[in-house]
Amino acid sequence: NAPGVLTLIPVPKNPHGVNVTPDGRYAVASGKLSPTVSIIDAKTLKIVAEPEVGLGPLHTTFDNRGNAYTSLFLDSQVVKWNVDKAVAGASDYIVDRINVHYNIGHLQASGGETMAPTGDFLLALNKLSKDQYLPVGPDMPEAQELIDISGEKMRMIGAFPTPPEPHDAVFMPAALLKGKVKQVFDLEIRLDNATQSRARLVELLKQAQKMEDILQIEAEIRRLTDEIEALKGQLRFLKD
C-alpha cells in the first residue's frame, strides 16, 4: 500500500554492510562472499559500479578527500580506494592497502559517518587477534588498531586490546564534545592521590631488599606514572 518505501537491489553476494558517502551521492554495499563492493546511486537506486577490492569486504568508511576505506575480513586488510575513479571505471581506483591483525570486521574513520569526516585517523576493530595478547580468563582479548590516514599511504600508529567481538564504534574529535560533556569526578584530587601514592612507593623501593618486592614496587610505580601523565593530559585539555 506504500509503493517506493522499500526497494530491493540485487547485489553480489551475501552483502554485509551498507555505508553512504559523506556527500550522500552513493551507498556502498560490501559483498562479503564476493571480492567486490556495489556502488549504488542514491537517487536512481541503480548500481553504477562494482569494483573489486579484496577478499571478504564487510564495511566501508570515508575520509574528506573522496576516498573510501573497506575492511577485508579474509585478507586481514584495510583497502583505500577512490570513489569517483571507481565509478568512472578507472583502473587506478585502488590507492593503498594496509595489513591489520587480524580478520577485521568493523572499521570507522573519524567522522566517517557524517557529512564532514576529518580525514586523519581510522580505527580498525579486528575480530581475531590470535597471538597479539595473552589470555586473561575465559575470553581472549581481540585487537583494535589506530591508523593514520592523513597522507596518501596509510600508516599504523597504535594497537590495544579490546573485549571479544569488537562491534562498530563512534569516532570523532574530542573537541566536538567539549562543553557538552561534564566531568563527574575531580581530576585534581585523583592526580594528587596518585602523586602521593607514587612518592610513598619510591620511598618503599629504597628500603626493599627482596627482588620480588623490588619488581612489584617498580611495576606499581610505572602504572602510577602512566596514570599521572594521563590525568595531567586530561586536565590540560579541559583547561585549554
Tab-separated table of C-alpha atoms in Angstrom:
chain	number	residue	atom	x	y	z
A	1	ASN	CA	0.000	0.000	0.000
A	2	ALA	CA	3.046	2.276	0.088
A	3	PRO	CA	4.949	1.998	-3.213
A	4	GLY	CA	8.528	3.196	-3.129
A	5	VAL	CA	9.020	2.698	0.610
A	6	LEU	CA	11.091	-0.450	0.119
A	7	THR	CA	13.323	-1.178	-2.853
A	8	LEU	CA	15.254	-4.454	-3.215
A	9	ILE	CA	18.515	-4.134	-5.145
A	10	PRO	CA	20.231	-7.389	-6.141
A	11	VAL	CA	23.950	-7.254	-5.297
A	12	PRO	CA	26.629	-9.954	-5.080
A	13	LYS	CA	26.990	-11.909	-2.819
A	14	ASN	CA	25.523	-12.200	0.668
A	15	PRO	CA	26.004	-8.453	1.226
A	16	HIS	CA	27.052	-7.281	4.672
A	17	GLY	CA	27.494	-3.582	5.493
A	18	VAL	CA	25.923	-0.691	3.558
A	19	ASN	CA	27.504	2.734	4.045
A	20	VAL	CA	26.613	6.097	2.471
A	21	THR	CA	29.265	8.506	1.203
A	22	PRO	CA	29.572	11.829	3.079
A	23	ASP	CA	28.062	13.761	0.150
A	24	GLY	CA	25.049	11.427	0.054
A	25	ARG	CA	25.546	10.505	-3.616
A	26	TYR	CA	26.271	6.815	-3.233
A	27	ALA	CA	25.602	3.843	-0.982
A	28	VAL	CA	28.356	1.238	-0.864
A	29	ALA	CA	27.280	-2.379	-0.266
A	30	SER	CA	30.069	-4.768	0.712
A	31	GLY	CA	29.898	-8.160	-0.974
A	32	LYS	CA	31.161	-10.364	1.898
A	33	LEU	CA	31.323	-13.531	-0.246
A	34	SER	CA	32.237	-11.546	-3.341
A	35	PRO	CA	35.542	-9.638	-3.671
A	36	THR	CA	33.586	-6.590	-4.812
A	37	VAL	CA	31.620	-3.690	-3.432
A	38	SER	CA	28.477	-2.423	-5.177
A	39	ILE	CA	28.242	1.355	-5.586
A	40	ILE	CA	24.579	2.381	-5.719
A	41	ASP	CA	23.387	5.780	-6.921
A	42	ALA	CA	21.329	7.139	-4.023
A	43	LYS	CA	18.894	8.947	-6.345
A	44	THR	CA	18.254	6.333	-9.007
A	45	LEU	CA	18.942	3.292	-6.778
A	46	LYS	CA	20.865	1.779	-9.696
A	47	ILE	CA	24.249	0.075	-9.351
A	48	VAL	CA	26.795	2.282	-11.122
A	49	ALA	CA	29.958	0.279	-10.418
A	50	GLU	CA	31.162	-2.935	-8.801
A	51	PRO	CA	34.899	-2.504	-8.215
A	52	GLU	CA	36.964	-5.400	-6.913
A	53	VAL	CA	38.580	-4.535	-3.566
A	54	GLY	CA	39.699	-7.833	-1.981
A	55	LEU	CA	38.522	-10.913	-0.111
A	56	GLY	CA	35.733	-10.653	2.448
A	57	PRO	CA	34.651	-6.990	2.236
A	58	LEU	CA	32.410	-6.159	5.210
A	59	HIS	CA	32.180	-2.430	5.945
A	60	THR	CA	33.248	0.894	4.429
A	61	THR	CA	34.067	4.287	5.923
A	62	PHE	CA	35.215	7.547	4.315
A	63	ASP	CA	37.598	10.500	4.533
A	64	ASN	CA	37.114	14.096	3.361
A	65	ARG	CA	39.048	13.637	0.114
A	66	GLY	CA	36.727	11.314	-1.799
A	67	ASN	CA	38.330	8.088	-0.603
A	68	ALA	CA	36.640	5.032	0.858
A	69	TYR	CA	38.174	2.506	3.262
A	70	THR	CA	36.792	-1.037	3.209
A	71	SER	CA	37.522	-3.785	5.734
A	72	LEU	CA	38.595	-7.121	4.244
A	73	PHE	CA	37.900	-9.954	6.679
A	74	LEU	CA	39.692	-12.733	4.790
A	75	ASP	CA	42.633	-10.630	3.608
A	76	SER	CA	43.051	-9.053	7.084
A	77	GLN	CA	43.460	-5.689	5.398
A	78	VAL	CA	42.003	-2.219	5.060
A	79	VAL	CA	41.868	-1.166	1.419
A	80	LYS	CA	41.745	2.514	0.453
A	81	TRP	CA	40.038	3.295	-2.847
A	82	ASN	CA	38.793	6.395	-4.636
A	83	VAL	CA	35.023	6.512	-5.126
A	84	ASP	CA	34.881	8.745	-8.215
A	85	LYS	CA	37.606	6.765	-10.001
A	86	ALA	CA	35.774	3.514	-9.266
A	87	VAL	CA	32.515	4.934	-10.650
A	88	ALA	CA	34.331	6.197	-13.761
A	89	GLY	CA	35.832	2.759	-14.361
A	90	ALA	CA	39.435	3.925	-13.957
A	91	SER	CA	41.984	1.161	-13.438
A	92	ASP	CA	43.869	3.005	-10.675
A	93	TYR	CA	40.970	3.363	-8.206
A	94	ILE	CA	42.872	1.379	-5.530
A	95	VAL	CA	45.053	3.840	-3.598
A	96	ASP	CA	46.617	1.737	-0.834
A	97	ARG	CA	46.331	-1.358	1.372
A	98	ILE	CA	47.459	-1.987	4.941
A	99	ASN	CA	47.589	-5.244	6.919
A	100	VAL	CA	45.717	-5.490	10.224
A	101	HIS	CA	45.945	-8.123	12.965
A	102	TYR	CA	43.707	-9.965	12.204
A	103	ASN	CA	40.395	-10.564	10.380
A	104	ILE	CA	38.948	-7.095	10.613
A	105	GLY	CA	35.183	-6.644	10.884
A	106	HIS	CA	34.033	-3.088	11.506
A	107	LEU	CA	36.157	-0.018	10.935
A	108	GLN	CA	35.487	3.647	11.492
A	109	ALA	CA	37.241	6.783	10.292
A	110	SER	CA	36.969	9.901	12.405
A	111	GLY	CA	33.654	11.471	11.402
A	112	GLY	CA	33.277	8.815	8.703
A	113	GLU	CA	29.512	8.508	9.201
A	114	THR	CA	28.920	12.254	8.997
A	115	MET	CA	28.863	14.829	6.192
A	116	ALA	CA	32.219	16.186	7.406
A	117	PRO	CA	34.771	13.441	8.123
A	118	THR	CA	38.090	14.725	9.436
A	119	GLY	CA	40.266	12.522	7.227
A	120	ASP	CA	43.021	11.980	9.774
A	121	PHE	CA	42.534	8.710	11.691
A	122	LEU	CA	40.842	5.344	11.298
A	123	LEU	CA	40.068	2.683	13.900
A	124	ALA	CA	40.241	-0.992	12.846
A	125	LEU	CA	38.191	-3.367	15.015
A	126	ASN	CA	39.735	-6.794	14.497
A	127	LYS	CA	37.864	-9.978	15.349
A	128	LEU	CA	40.717	-12.498	15.742
A	129	SER	CA	43.813	-11.123	17.464
A	130	LYS	CA	45.369	-14.634	17.566
A	131	ASP	CA	48.815	-14.192	19.154
A	132	GLN	CA	48.625	-10.454	19.865
A	133	TYR	CA	47.674	-10.617	23.556
A	134	LEU	CA	47.857	-13.100	26.416
A	135	PRO	CA	44.601	-14.738	27.587
A	136	VAL	CA	43.224	-13.177	30.765
A	137	GLY	CA	40.459	-15.632	31.598
A	138	PRO	CA	37.756	-17.413	29.627
A	139	ASP	CA	37.792	-14.662	26.995
A	140	MET	CA	40.648	-13.934	24.615
A	141	PRO	CA	41.263	-10.217	24.060
A	142	GLU	CA	40.896	-9.021	20.484
A	143	ALA	CA	42.734	-6.109	18.899
A	144	GLN	CA	41.903	-2.574	17.859
A	145	GLU	CA	44.413	-0.668	15.755
A	146	LEU	CA	44.721	3.065	15.094
A	147	ILE	CA	45.717	4.033	11.553
A	148	ASP	CA	46.873	7.417	10.278
A	149	ILE	CA	45.006	8.131	7.016
A	150	SER	CA	46.041	11.770	6.596
A	151	GLY	CA	48.506	11.009	3.768
A	152	GLU	CA	48.386	9.092	0.505
A	153	LYS	CA	49.665	5.949	2.253
A	154	MET	CA	48.052	4.603	5.417
A	155	ARG	CA	50.285	4.227	8.476
A	156	MET	CA	49.735	2.043	11.554
A	157	ILE	CA	50.422	4.104	14.673
A	158	GLY	CA	48.988	2.121	17.583
A	159	ALA	CA	47.276	-1.037	18.824
A	160	PHE	CA	45.496	-2.033	22.027
A	161	PRO	CA	43.426	-4.970	23.359
A	162	THR	CA	39.647	-4.926	23.436
A	163	PRO	CA	36.931	-7.334	24.648
A	164	PRO	CA	35.872	-10.120	22.262
A	165	GLU	CA	33.895	-9.341	19.110
A	166	PRO	CA	34.501	-5.573	18.886
A	167	HIS	CA	31.433	-4.404	17.027
A	168	ASP	CA	31.435	-0.937	15.484
A	169	ALA	CA	32.406	2.364	17.071
A	170	VAL	CA	31.689	6.072	17.030
A	171	PHE	CA	34.847	8.048	16.265
A	172	MET	CA	35.023	11.839	16.419
A	173	PRO	CA	37.399	14.615	17.538
A	174	ALA	CA	37.222	15.163	21.294
A	175	ALA	CA	36.845	18.897	20.614
A	176	LEU	CA	33.304	18.273	19.344
A	177	LEU	CA	32.313	17.088	22.821
A	178	LYS	CA	33.960	19.944	24.690
A	179	GLY	CA	31.317	21.930	26.501
A	180	LYS	CA	28.778	19.126	26.044
A	181	VAL	CA	30.307	16.559	28.400
A	182	LYS	CA	30.646	17.145	32.123
A	183	GLN	CA	33.196	15.508	34.394
A	184	VAL	CA	31.567	13.723	37.321
A	185	PHE	CA	34.790	13.280	39.326
A	186	ASP	CA	37.575	15.593	40.481
A	187	LEU	CA	40.657	15.032	38.343
A	188	GLU	CA	42.849	17.219	40.532
A	189	ILE	CA	42.093	15.114	43.624
A	190	ARG	CA	42.831	11.925	41.656
A	191	LEU	CA	46.092	13.420	40.422
A	192	ASP	CA	47.097	14.452	43.946
A	193	ASN	CA	46.299	10.992	45.351
A	194	ALA	CA	48.239	9.245	42.584
A	195	THR	CA	51.228	11.563	43.061
A	196	GLN	CA	51.315	10.930	46.820
A	197	SER	CA	50.984	7.168	46.327
A	198	ARG	CA	53.868	7.195	43.867
A	199	ALA	CA	56.041	9.165	46.285
A	200	ARG	CA	55.373	6.614	49.052
A	201	LEU	CA	56.275	3.762	46.724
A	202	VAL	CA	59.543	5.458	45.772
A	203	GLU	CA	60.474	5.556	49.466
A	204	LEU	CA	59.468	1.909	49.901
A	205	LEU	CA	61.625	0.989	46.914
A	206	LYS	CA	64.673	2.450	48.645
A	207	GLN	CA	64.067	0.128	51.610
A	208	ALA	CA	63.123	-3.012	49.669
A	209	GLN	CA	65.654	-5.871	49.759
A	210	LYS	CA	63.949	-8.856	48.116
A	211	MET	CA	63.998	-8.945	44.334
A	212	GLU	CA	60.313	-9.958	44.275
A	213	ASP	CA	59.368	-6.877	46.309
A	214	ILE	CA	61.525	-4.610	44.143
A	215	LEU	CA	59.897	-5.833	40.933
A	216	GLN	CA	56.369	-5.450	42.325
A	217	ILE	CA	57.044	-1.919	43.584
A	218	GLU	CA	58.664	-0.876	40.302
A	219	ALA	CA	55.671	-2.204	38.352
A	220	GLU	CA	53.259	-0.225	40.527
A	221	ILE	CA	55.392	2.909	40.166
A	222	ARG	CA	55.247	2.552	36.374
A	223	ARG	CA	51.477	2.113	36.487
A	224	LEU	CA	51.024	5.209	38.665
A	225	THR	CA	53.388	7.216	36.456
A	226	ASP	CA	51.256	6.383	33.420
A	227	GLU	CA	48.097	7.304	35.346
A	228	ILE	CA	49.612	10.617	36.469
A	229	GLU	CA	50.586	11.555	32.905
A	230	ALA	CA	47.119	10.641	31.633
A	231	LEU	CA	45.441	12.755	34.334
A	232	LYS	CA	47.711	15.702	33.554
A	233	GLY	CA	46.759	15.410	29.899
A	234	GLN	CA	43.037	15.396	30.715
A	235	LEU	CA	43.450	18.472	32.916
A	236	ARG	CA	45.346	20.344	30.183
A	237	PHE	CA	42.613	19.513	27.677
A	238	LEU	CA	39.830	20.706	29.997
A	239	LYS	CA	41.668	23.946	30.834
A	240	ASP	CA	42.561	24.883	27.235
